mmCIF file of C-alpha atoms in Angstrom:
data_model
loop_
_atom_site.group_PDB
_atom_site.id
_atom_site.type_symbol
_atom_site.label_atom_id
_atom_site.label_comp_id
_atom_site.label_asym_id
_atom_site.label_seq_id
_atom_site.Cartn_x
_atom_site.Cartn_y
_atom_site.Cartn_z
ATOM 1 C CA MET A 12 156.066 80.854 33.648
ATOM 2 C CA THR A 13 159.628 80.689 32.369
ATOM 3 C CA PRO A 14 162.175 80.611 35.225
ATOM 4 C CA VAL A 15 164.527 83.573 35.463
ATOM 5 C CA LYS A 16 167.954 82.780 34.071
ATOM 6 C CA LEU A 17 170.561 84.511 36.201
ATOM 7 C CA ASN A 18 173.183 86.779 34.670
ATOM 8 C CA VAL A 19 176.689 86.649 36.134
ATOM 9 C CA TYR A 20 179.010 89.458 35.031
ATOM 10 C CA ILE A 21 182.756 89.105 35.628
ATOM 11 C CA SER A 22 184.782 92.320 35.776
ATOM 12 C CA TYR A 23 188.549 91.967 35.419
ATOM 13 C CA ALA A 24 191.817 93.607 34.459
ATOM 14 C CA PRO A 25 193.261 92.462 31.101
ATOM 15 C CA ASP A 26 196.231 90.776 32.786
ATOM 16 C CA ASP A 27 193.804 88.557 34.733
ATOM 17 C CA ARG A 28 192.012 87.230 31.659
ATOM 18 C CA LYS A 29 193.440 83.723 32.045
ATOM 19 C CA ALA A 30 191.797 83.372 35.465
ATOM 20 C CA VAL A 31 188.489 84.585 34.001
ATOM 21 C CA LEU A 32 188.575 81.937 31.267
ATOM 22 C CA THR A 33 189.387 79.248 33.830
ATOM 23 C CA LEU A 34 186.483 80.324 36.036
ATOM 24 C CA ARG A 35 184.191 80.396 32.999
ATOM 25 C CA ASP A 36 185.096 76.771 32.277
ATOM 26 C CA TRP A 37 184.375 75.779 35.864
ATOM 27 C CA LEU A 38 180.962 77.474 35.696
ATOM 28 C CA TYR A 39 180.111 76.028 32.280
ATOM 29 C CA PRO A 40 178.097 73.074 33.691
ATOM 30 C CA MET A 41 175.637 75.674 35.071
ATOM 31 C CA ARG A 42 175.052 77.187 31.612
ATOM 32 C CA ASP A 43 171.346 76.243 31.691
ATOM 33 C CA GLU A 44 170.872 78.214 34.893
ATOM 34 C CA VAL A 45 173.100 81.237 34.300
ATOM 35 C CA ASN A 46 174.633 83.403 31.612
ATOM 36 C CA ILE A 47 178.347 83.954 32.205
ATOM 37 C CA TRP A 48 179.300 87.368 30.814
ATOM 38 C CA PHE A 49 182.562 89.300 30.735
ATOM 39 C CA ASN A 50 184.103 91.918 28.490
ATOM 40 C CA ASP A 51 185.386 90.078 25.428
ATOM 41 C CA PRO A 52 185.300 92.551 22.520
ATOM 42 C CA PRO A 53 186.000 91.546 18.934
ATOM 43 C CA LYS A 54 189.349 92.500 17.497
ATOM 44 C CA ALA A 55 189.780 95.478 15.222
ATOM 45 C CA PRO A 56 189.397 94.557 11.542
ATOM 46 C CA ALA A 57 192.613 93.736 9.754
ATOM 47 C CA PRO A 58 193.984 96.654 7.734
ATOM 48 C CA LEU A 59 193.392 96.535 4.007
ATOM 49 C CA SER A 60 196.194 96.410 1.525
ATOM 50 C CA LEU A 61 196.948 99.754 -0.106
ATOM 51 C CA PRO A 62 194.987 99.154 -3.353
ATOM 52 C CA TRP A 63 191.873 98.028 -1.467
ATOM 53 C CA GLU A 64 192.284 100.872 1.039
ATOM 54 C CA LEU A 65 192.108 103.354 -1.837
ATOM 55 C CA ILE A 66 189.109 101.569 -3.334
ATOM 56 C CA SER A 67 187.294 101.593 0.031
ATOM 57 C CA TYR A 68 187.381 105.393 0.113
ATOM 58 C CA VAL A 69 185.319 105.409 -3.080
ATOM 59 C CA LEU A 70 183.295 102.284 -2.275
ATOM 60 C CA PRO A 71 182.961 102.158 1.541
ATOM 61 C CA PHE A 72 181.214 98.769 1.526
ATOM 62 C CA PHE A 73 184.588 97.197 0.768
ATOM 63 C CA ARG A 74 185.831 98.333 4.177
ATOM 64 C CA PRO A 75 185.487 95.613 6.867
ATOM 65 C CA HIS A 76 182.961 96.498 9.527
ATOM 66 C CA ASP A 77 184.315 97.308 12.989
ATOM 67 C CA TRP A 78 182.017 95.563 15.477
ATOM 68 C CA ARG A 79 183.631 97.003 18.605
ATOM 69 C CA LYS A 80 181.126 99.868 19.030
ATOM 70 C CA GLU A 81 178.169 97.514 18.774
ATOM 71 C CA TYR A 82 179.819 95.154 21.229
ATOM 72 C CA ALA A 83 180.359 98.004 23.719
ATOM 73 C CA LYS A 84 176.595 98.610 23.726
ATOM 74 C CA VAL A 85 175.922 94.918 24.345
ATOM 75 C CA ASP A 86 178.479 94.842 27.154
ATOM 76 C CA LYS A 87 176.854 97.877 28.779
ATOM 77 C CA ARG A 88 173.422 96.250 28.703
ATOM 78 C CA ARG A 89 174.838 93.089 30.228
ATOM 79 C CA LYS A 90 176.294 95.054 33.120
ATOM 80 C CA GLU A 91 172.950 96.743 33.689
ATOM 81 C CA ARG A 92 171.132 93.383 33.752
ATOM 82 C CA ALA A 93 173.527 91.392 35.910
ATOM 83 C CA HIS A 94 172.192 89.640 38.992
ATOM 84 C CA ILE A 95 175.650 88.757 40.297
ATOM 85 C CA TYR A 96 178.860 90.744 39.878
ATOM 86 C CA LEU A 97 182.186 88.973 40.297
ATOM 87 C CA PHE A 98 185.188 91.282 40.570
ATOM 88 C CA MET A 99 188.492 89.564 39.898
ATOM 89 C CA THR A 100 190.706 91.242 42.475
ATOM 90 C CA SER A 101 194.457 91.673 42.122
ATOM 91 C CA TYR A 102 196.975 94.504 42.288
ATOM 92 C CA LYS A 103 196.297 95.067 38.575
ATOM 93 C CA SER A 104 192.591 95.558 39.202
ATOM 94 C CA LEU A 105 193.284 98.375 41.655
ATOM 95 C CA ILE A 106 194.559 100.633 38.855
ATOM 96 C CA ASP A 107 192.037 99.703 36.176
ATOM 97 C CA ASN A 108 189.569 102.549 35.535
ATOM 98 C CA ARG A 109 187.107 100.268 33.760
ATOM 99 C CA ILE A 110 186.802 98.103 36.873
ATOM 100 C CA ASP A 111 186.285 101.232 38.952
ATOM 101 C CA ASP A 112 183.400 102.198 36.665
ATOM 102 C CA ASP A 113 181.944 98.699 37.010
ATOM 103 C CA ILE A 114 182.096 98.988 40.798
ATOM 104 C CA THR A 115 180.210 102.289 40.596
ATOM 105 C CA LEU A 116 177.473 100.745 38.450
ATOM 106 C CA ALA A 117 177.136 97.671 40.643
ATOM 107 C CA ALA A 118 177.094 99.695 43.862
ATOM 108 C CA GLU A 119 174.405 102.025 42.485
ATOM 109 C CA ARG A 120 172.194 99.047 41.647
ATOM 110 C CA ARG A 121 172.833 97.388 44.987
ATOM 111 C CA ILE A 122 170.370 98.275 47.766
ATOM 112 C CA GLU A 123 171.501 96.998 51.145
ATOM 113 C CA GLY A 124 168.880 94.897 52.857
ATOM 114 C CA ASP A 125 166.838 94.357 49.685
ATOM 115 C CA TRP A 126 166.694 90.636 48.909
ATOM 116 C CA LEU A 127 166.269 91.237 45.165
ATOM 117 C CA SER A 128 169.305 93.460 44.811
ATOM 118 C CA PRO A 129 172.263 92.313 42.700
ATOM 119 C CA ARG A 130 175.012 90.577 44.654
ATOM 120 C CA ILE A 131 178.605 91.839 44.579
ATOM 121 C CA TYR A 132 181.501 89.472 45.276
ATOM 122 C CA PRO A 133 185.244 90.051 45.051
ATOM 123 C CA VAL A 134 187.209 87.020 43.820
ATOM 124 C CA VAL A 135 190.683 87.347 45.308
ATOM 125 C CA LEU A 136 193.208 86.235 42.705
ATOM 126 C CA SER A 137 196.435 87.277 44.427
ATOM 127 C CA PRO A 138 197.608 89.198 47.499
ATOM 128 C CA SER A 139 197.092 92.952 47.158
ATOM 129 C CA LEU A 140 195.964 96.021 49.082
ATOM 130 C CA TRP A 141 192.375 95.670 47.894
ATOM 131 C CA LYS A 142 190.974 95.785 51.443
ATOM 132 C CA GLU A 143 192.731 99.115 52.012
ATOM 133 C CA ARG A 144 192.500 100.636 48.518
ATOM 134 C CA SER A 145 189.373 99.260 46.859
ATOM 135 C CA ARG A 146 185.721 100.115 47.336
ATOM 136 C CA LEU A 147 185.110 96.373 47.189
ATOM 137 C CA ALA A 148 186.412 96.084 50.747
ATOM 138 C CA ARG A 149 182.859 96.433 52.082
ATOM 139 C CA TYR A 150 181.760 93.263 50.270
ATOM 140 C CA LYS A 151 182.450 89.713 51.366
ATOM 141 C CA PRO A 152 184.668 87.744 48.946
ATOM 142 C CA ILE A 153 183.485 84.501 47.433
ATOM 143 C CA GLY A 154 185.782 81.494 47.385
ATOM 144 C CA PRO A 155 188.598 80.312 49.679
ATOM 145 C CA LYS A 156 189.974 82.433 52.499
ATOM 146 C CA LYS A 157 193.351 82.559 50.783
ATOM 147 C CA SER A 158 193.886 84.068 47.339
ATOM 148 C CA LEU A 159 193.790 81.737 44.343
ATOM 149 C CA ALA A 160 197.520 82.300 43.818
ATOM 150 C CA GLU A 161 198.159 80.798 47.267
ATOM 151 C CA ILE A 162 195.974 77.695 46.758
ATOM 152 C CA LYS A 163 197.789 74.557 45.622
ATOM 153 C CA PRO A 164 196.528 72.953 43.519
ATOM 154 C CA ALA A 165 194.618 75.873 42.009
ATOM 155 C CA GLU A 166 191.705 73.585 41.152
ATOM 156 C CA GLU A 167 190.732 73.460 44.822
ATOM 157 C CA GLY A 168 190.274 77.225 44.857
ATOM 158 C CA TYR A 169 188.126 77.241 41.730
ATOM 159 C CA LEU A 170 186.099 74.335 43.107
ATOM 160 C CA GLU A 171 185.333 76.290 46.271
ATOM 161 C CA ILE A 172 184.288 79.354 44.276
ATOM 162 C CA THR A 173 182.013 77.207 42.108
ATOM 163 C CA GLN A 174 180.409 75.476 45.084
ATOM 164 C CA GLN A 175 179.740 78.723 46.940
ATOM 165 C CA LEU A 176 178.456 80.462 43.837
ATOM 166 C CA SER A 177 176.162 77.540 43.049
ATOM 167 C CA LYS A 178 174.447 77.990 46.423
ATOM 168 C CA VAL A 179 174.016 81.728 45.795
ATOM 169 C CA ILE A 180 172.594 81.075 42.322
ATOM 170 C CA LYS A 181 170.005 78.585 43.608
ATOM 171 C CA GLU A 182 168.928 80.984 46.344
ATOM 172 C CA MET A 183 168.664 83.964 43.990
ATOM 173 C CA GLN A 184 166.856 81.987 41.308
ATOM 174 C CA ARG A 185 164.217 80.936 43.826
ATOM 175 C CA ASP A 186 163.753 84.531 45.002
ATOM 176 C CA LEU A 187 163.630 85.990 41.486
ATOM 177 C CA ASP A 188 161.161 83.351 40.309
ATOM 178 C CA GLU A 189 158.909 84.278 43.229
ATOM 179 C CA ALA A 190 159.256 87.970 42.347
ATOM 180 C CA LYS A 191 158.428 87.281 38.691
ATOM 181 C CA PHE A 192 155.367 85.251 39.676
ATOM 182 C CA ALA A 193 154.174 87.997 42.024
ATOM 183 C CA LYS A 194 154.689 90.586 39.293
ATOM 184 C CA SER A 195 152.632 88.593 36.812
ATOM 185 C CA ARG A 196 149.836 88.141 39.375
ATOM 186 C CA LEU A 197 149.860 91.853 40.109
ATOM 187 C CA ALA A 198 149.692 92.735 36.412
ATOM 188 C CA SER A 199 146.671 90.468 35.859
ATOM 189 C CA SER A 200 144.858 91.635 38.965
ATOM 190 C CA GLU A 201 142.210 94.338 38.653
ATOM 191 C CA THR A 202 142.692 95.549 42.206
ATOM 192 C CA ASN A 203 144.768 98.629 42.893
ATOM 193 C CA ALA A 204 148.172 97.724 44.215
ATOM 194 C CA SER A 205 149.643 99.600 47.143
ATOM 195 C CA PRO A 206 152.242 102.247 46.192
ATOM 196 C CA THR A 207 155.677 100.806 45.523
ATOM 197 C CA PRO A 208 158.423 102.252 47.721
ATOM 198 C CA SER A 209 160.675 104.625 45.794
ATOM 199 C CA LYS A 210 163.831 102.822 46.884
ATOM 200 C CA THR A 211 163.453 99.173 45.971
ATOM 201 C CA ALA A 212 165.482 96.895 43.760
ATOM 202 C CA GLN A 213 164.379 96.517 40.167
ATOM 203 C CA PRO A 214 166.019 93.238 39.149
ATOM 204 C CA TYR A 215 166.005 92.095 35.547
ATOM 205 C CA LEU A 216 163.391 89.331 35.337
ATOM 206 C CA GLY A 217 163.867 88.400 31.695
ATOM 207 C CA ASP A 218 160.856 90.438 30.569
ATOM 208 C CA ASP A 219 162.357 91.511 27.253
ATOM 209 C CA ASP A 220 165.270 90.632 24.978
#
């Protein structure tokens, strides 16, 4: 049985992208155990010069393809298959509607008390009113007690996030592997399984693409 590879989705405001890339680099050594995902859409195709623009109206295949719509579908599927959500939290994130939508999705997938539910962790980048103004206030942050902006040198903060997240990943991977094994045993068994409760987590176990 192939072990479940965990999916970590990082939600962030555009102004916090630098911190996301730094965290991605810190988590890179765990690439065999986890997928590190975050919204990173391709750029819009460069505009054509006027002669080629006119030609493209007659021969559309000359027009460069815009991959952003396809990427949006991929990004949506990644969010729906995440095992761990990291929300980069700053004053910018409090006014970002896309992050608010990500919180809604993560919270709907999260079932309190269910050990297979996705985990939700704020990553506090800088001081803000997130505990008073964000729906993330109910979730325990991952990383140092202070914000990353207050940690000097910053590497110590990223190290603490990586160490804590590594423990969570090992724990979740063990649990998900057990769930995948149990699911495969149940599928091959000829006995009738007891009814599954209507409100249980349905984690992504790597069953399809």
